[in-house]
C-alpha atoms as one frame of an Amber mdcrd trajectory, in Angstrom:
protein
  43.924 -33.610  -2.975  42.021 -30.290  -2.356  38.360 -29.699  -3.021  36.735
 -26.141  -3.582  34.288 -25.126  -1.235  30.831 -25.005  -2.764  29.150 -21.766
  -3.504  26.452 -21.127  -0.850  24.333 -19.063  -3.181  21.561 -20.809  -4.812
  21.996 -21.511  -8.481  18.905 -19.514  -9.570  20.062 -16.464  -7.712  23.649
 -16.934  -9.461  21.986 -17.194 -12.938  19.772 -14.206 -11.941  22.643 -12.047
 -11.067  24.616 -13.348 -14.033  21.835 -12.138 -16.277  21.350  -8.910 -14.608
  25.033  -8.105 -15.265  24.823  -9.250 -18.910  21.647  -6.923 -19.227  23.295
  -3.856 -17.901  26.544  -4.423 -19.644  24.377  -4.758 -22.949  22.471  -1.695
 -22.015  25.532   0.522 -21.463  27.108  -0.990 -24.652  24.097   0.263 -26.598
  24.562   3.753 -25.313  28.209   3.396 -26.289  27.245   2.293 -29.765  25.087
   5.297 -30.030  27.969   7.453 -29.215  30.328   5.723 -31.643  27.613   6.276
 -34.456  27.445   9.920 -33.994  29.144  12.177 -36.626  32.857  12.783 -36.016
  33.454  15.581 -33.729  29.893  15.654 -32.618  29.385  16.038 -28.864  26.488
  14.374 -27.359  24.080  16.955 -26.077  20.809  16.945 -23.788  17.620  17.997
 -25.188  15.406  19.796 -22.648  11.608  19.004 -23.071   9.261  21.359 -21.248
   7.386  19.847 -18.431   4.127  18.324 -19.372   5.118  17.484 -22.947   6.151
  13.928 -24.073   8.977  13.015 -26.376   8.682  10.529 -29.422  10.364   7.905
 -27.031   7.482   8.523 -24.593   4.984   8.025 -27.020   6.325   4.937 -28.547
   6.648   3.347 -25.087   3.246   4.409 -24.079   1.817   2.666 -27.240   3.887
  -0.413 -26.633   2.743  -0.543 -22.932  -0.842   0.230 -23.997  -0.673  -2.859
 -26.459   0.435  -4.982 -23.921  -2.461  -4.097 -21.566  -5.170  -3.970 -24.200
  -8.183  -6.055 -24.237 -10.528  -7.091 -27.112 -13.832  -6.718 -25.091 -15.028
  -3.318 -25.726 -17.480  -3.192 -22.900 -15.244  -3.993 -19.908 -15.197  -1.742
 -16.832 -12.402   0.260 -15.787 -10.709  -0.641 -12.598  -8.441   1.459 -10.029
  -5.461  -0.306 -11.289  -3.857   1.241 -14.540  -5.080   0.295 -17.926  -3.166
   0.695 -20.969  -4.262   4.263 -21.474  -3.587   5.052 -17.848  -0.160   3.597
 -17.919   0.515   6.281 -20.833  -0.490   8.963 -18.354   1.258   7.708 -15.406
   4.573   7.650 -17.512   3.939  11.320 -18.572   3.513  12.127 -15.044   6.707
  10.090 -14.042   8.667  12.311 -16.647   7.045  15.636 -15.559   8.374  14.778
 -11.917  11.664  13.958 -13.002  11.783  17.326 -15.138  10.647  19.358 -12.219
  13.577  18.113 -10.268  15.752  19.607 -13.057  16.935  15.898 -14.284  16.715
  14.977 -17.877  14.959  11.603 -18.624  17.077   8.784 -20.305  16.635   7.477
 -23.688  14.141   4.916 -22.647  11.464   4.519 -19.919  11.127   1.142 -18.013
   8.388  -1.080 -16.823   8.015  -3.776 -14.013   5.837  -6.863 -14.639   3.641
  -8.149 -11.622   4.113  -5.103  -9.849   0.539  -4.228  -9.162  -2.616  -6.492
  -8.885  -3.516  -7.773 -12.433  -7.032  -6.893 -13.920  -8.717  -7.515 -17.298
  -7.230  -4.191 -18.420  -3.813  -4.718 -17.051  -3.195  -8.668 -17.248   0.567
  -8.366 -16.775   0.314  -5.980 -13.664   2.535  -3.379 -15.136   3.878  -0.250
 -13.643   6.035   2.186 -15.508   8.993   4.276 -14.248  11.413   6.624 -15.786
  15.193   7.382 -14.853  17.487  10.357 -15.752  20.433  12.237 -14.709  21.922
  15.722 -14.706  25.601  16.984 -14.269  26.722  19.051 -11.430  26.900  21.664
 -10.300  23.313  21.222  -9.331  20.641  23.053  -7.129  17.452  21.446  -6.289
  14.649  23.658  -7.424  12.064  25.075  -5.022  14.444  24.787  -1.879  13.990
  27.436   0.726  16.985  29.712   1.173  16.997  29.856   4.974  19.331  32.805
   5.214  19.402  32.849   9.020  20.927  29.386   9.092  24.591  28.846   8.605
  26.162  25.771   6.788  23.709  25.421   4.140  25.145  24.696   0.583  22.570
  25.155  -2.435  24.784  23.196  -4.690  23.845  19.759  -3.493  25.916  18.121
  -6.498  29.118  19.543  -7.218  31.051  19.864 -10.707  32.573  16.421 -11.564
  29.671  14.685  -9.917  26.371  13.288 -11.728  22.885  13.244 -10.099  20.871
  10.236 -11.107  16.849  10.043 -10.721  14.451   7.364 -10.655  10.563   7.997
 -10.404   8.133   5.131 -10.674   4.429   5.634 -11.239   1.179   3.763 -10.025
   2.829   1.876  -7.162   2.216   1.934  -3.449   5.671   3.489  -2.142   7.328
   1.206   0.535   9.414   2.334   3.411  12.230   0.292   2.209  14.067   2.504
  -0.268  16.856   0.093  -1.136  17.162  -1.875  -4.223  17.618   0.732  -7.135
  21.071   1.135  -8.432  23.113   2.861 -11.076  25.782   1.314 -13.365  28.010
   4.037 -14.958  31.029   4.255 -17.158  33.096   7.573 -18.066  34.274   6.995
 -21.638  36.782   9.866 -21.154  38.541   8.512 -17.879  37.844   4.930 -18.419
  36.506   4.913 -14.843  33.237   3.363 -14.028  31.210   1.516 -10.996  27.831
   0.945  -9.307  25.955   3.309  -6.794  23.107   2.512  -4.565  20.112   4.939
  -5.020  18.486   6.142  -1.810  15.129   8.109  -0.841  14.974  11.369  -2.858
  13.951  13.696   0.151  16.614  12.093   2.537  19.381  12.425  -0.211  18.539
  16.075  -0.867  18.363  17.023   2.986  21.682  15.339   3.644  23.405  17.191
   0.986  21.570  20.524   1.632  22.055  20.610   5.400  25.432  18.721   5.414
  26.998  21.682   7.098  24.441  22.373   9.663  25.299  20.642  13.201  22.721
  18.604  14.882  20.391  20.436  17.163  16.991  22.379  17.334  18.164  24.738
  14.406  18.608  21.622  12.069  15.388  19.956  13.146  13.656  23.180  12.008
  15.454  23.271   8.874  14.821  19.671   8.165  11.169  20.114   8.895  10.966
  23.195   6.436  12.790  21.546   3.676  10.566  18.401   4.037   7.488  20.366
   3.415   8.784  21.521   0.075  10.045  18.377  -1.046   6.739  16.551  -0.653
   5.701  18.628  -3.705   8.801  18.092  -5.834  10.098  14.591  -4.878   6.738
  12.452  -4.166   7.322   9.237  -2.134   8.948   6.448  -4.182  11.444   9.010
  -5.843  15.104   7.935  -5.678  18.231   9.853  -6.088  22.013   9.108  -6.217
  24.836  11.587  -6.594  27.905  10.014  -7.994  31.374  11.141  -8.565  31.641
  10.226 -12.082  34.161  12.897 -13.092  33.920  15.149 -15.961  33.239  13.542
 -19.483  30.767  11.563 -21.352  29.016   9.294 -18.971  27.303   6.239 -20.026
  24.733   4.897 -17.482  21.824   2.545 -16.789  19.389   2.884 -13.790  17.690
  -0.386 -12.768  16.791  -2.552  -9.834  13.950  -3.558  -7.468  11.185  -1.262
  -5.636   8.730  -2.916  -3.140   4.921  -1.917  -3.873   2.137  -3.196  -1.498
   4.074  -6.437  -0.631   5.314  -6.883  -4.292   8.869  -6.987  -5.518   9.038
  -5.156  -8.710  12.148  -5.355 -10.981  12.665  -2.360 -13.341  14.641  -3.021
 -16.284  17.572  -0.831 -17.244  16.997   2.793 -18.231  19.991   3.862 -20.501
  21.246   7.566 -20.931  24.204   9.454 -22.012  25.304  12.598 -19.936  27.966
  15.092 -20.411  29.433  15.519 -16.850
């Protein structure tokens, strides 16, 4: 008689992971339905929205978040933690950051519960975030040319790759940059997978200076590039270049970010990209 070894993973952890897999699959399936519902022969396109302007999706999301954080007491005092109105402004700022990086926001933003200290104006401790993607070839805007240094490749994302971005707002960035990930599926090739996201500045530096050998020259280049990246990729921003191949790619960005000792889980942000 043989017995199966018991699964050492706690039941609640297995249940959470199963629910997460189901949620991500549902999110990507929703994007697939959106593609299938398009008129025959239509090609999904990316609509560019000028920086600083919000889309109808942003407005609806901001209104929903505002409703969650509203309070019937008209005389309540504002606190440093984001109120319903503040969340709408933070969401717009996050979208602006993503677009300044040249990344088109996904169909929906996200929110994490109990991510900041709850207050009377934000009783659920909500923090908003946005995700998005851009197909390669891609060059990060604003990077210095550094013509005197050999080995620099401005195209940090190549053709056949997709760059994913994630920008949270209203949180305290943590040194631990793990936790956010991408689930993707290329409907043309039938390939898909998962990819971990990393610190935006480090991701850009690693790719931009991939051909520059270690030494004083690289150190100077890193310091120069970091100075620029502090303005275009603020702390907390995540990036992930993924070899998705060419075609229509359905994606979901989701995961966990640490903020001031709190673990913030951001629900999937779903999008469609023509790679």
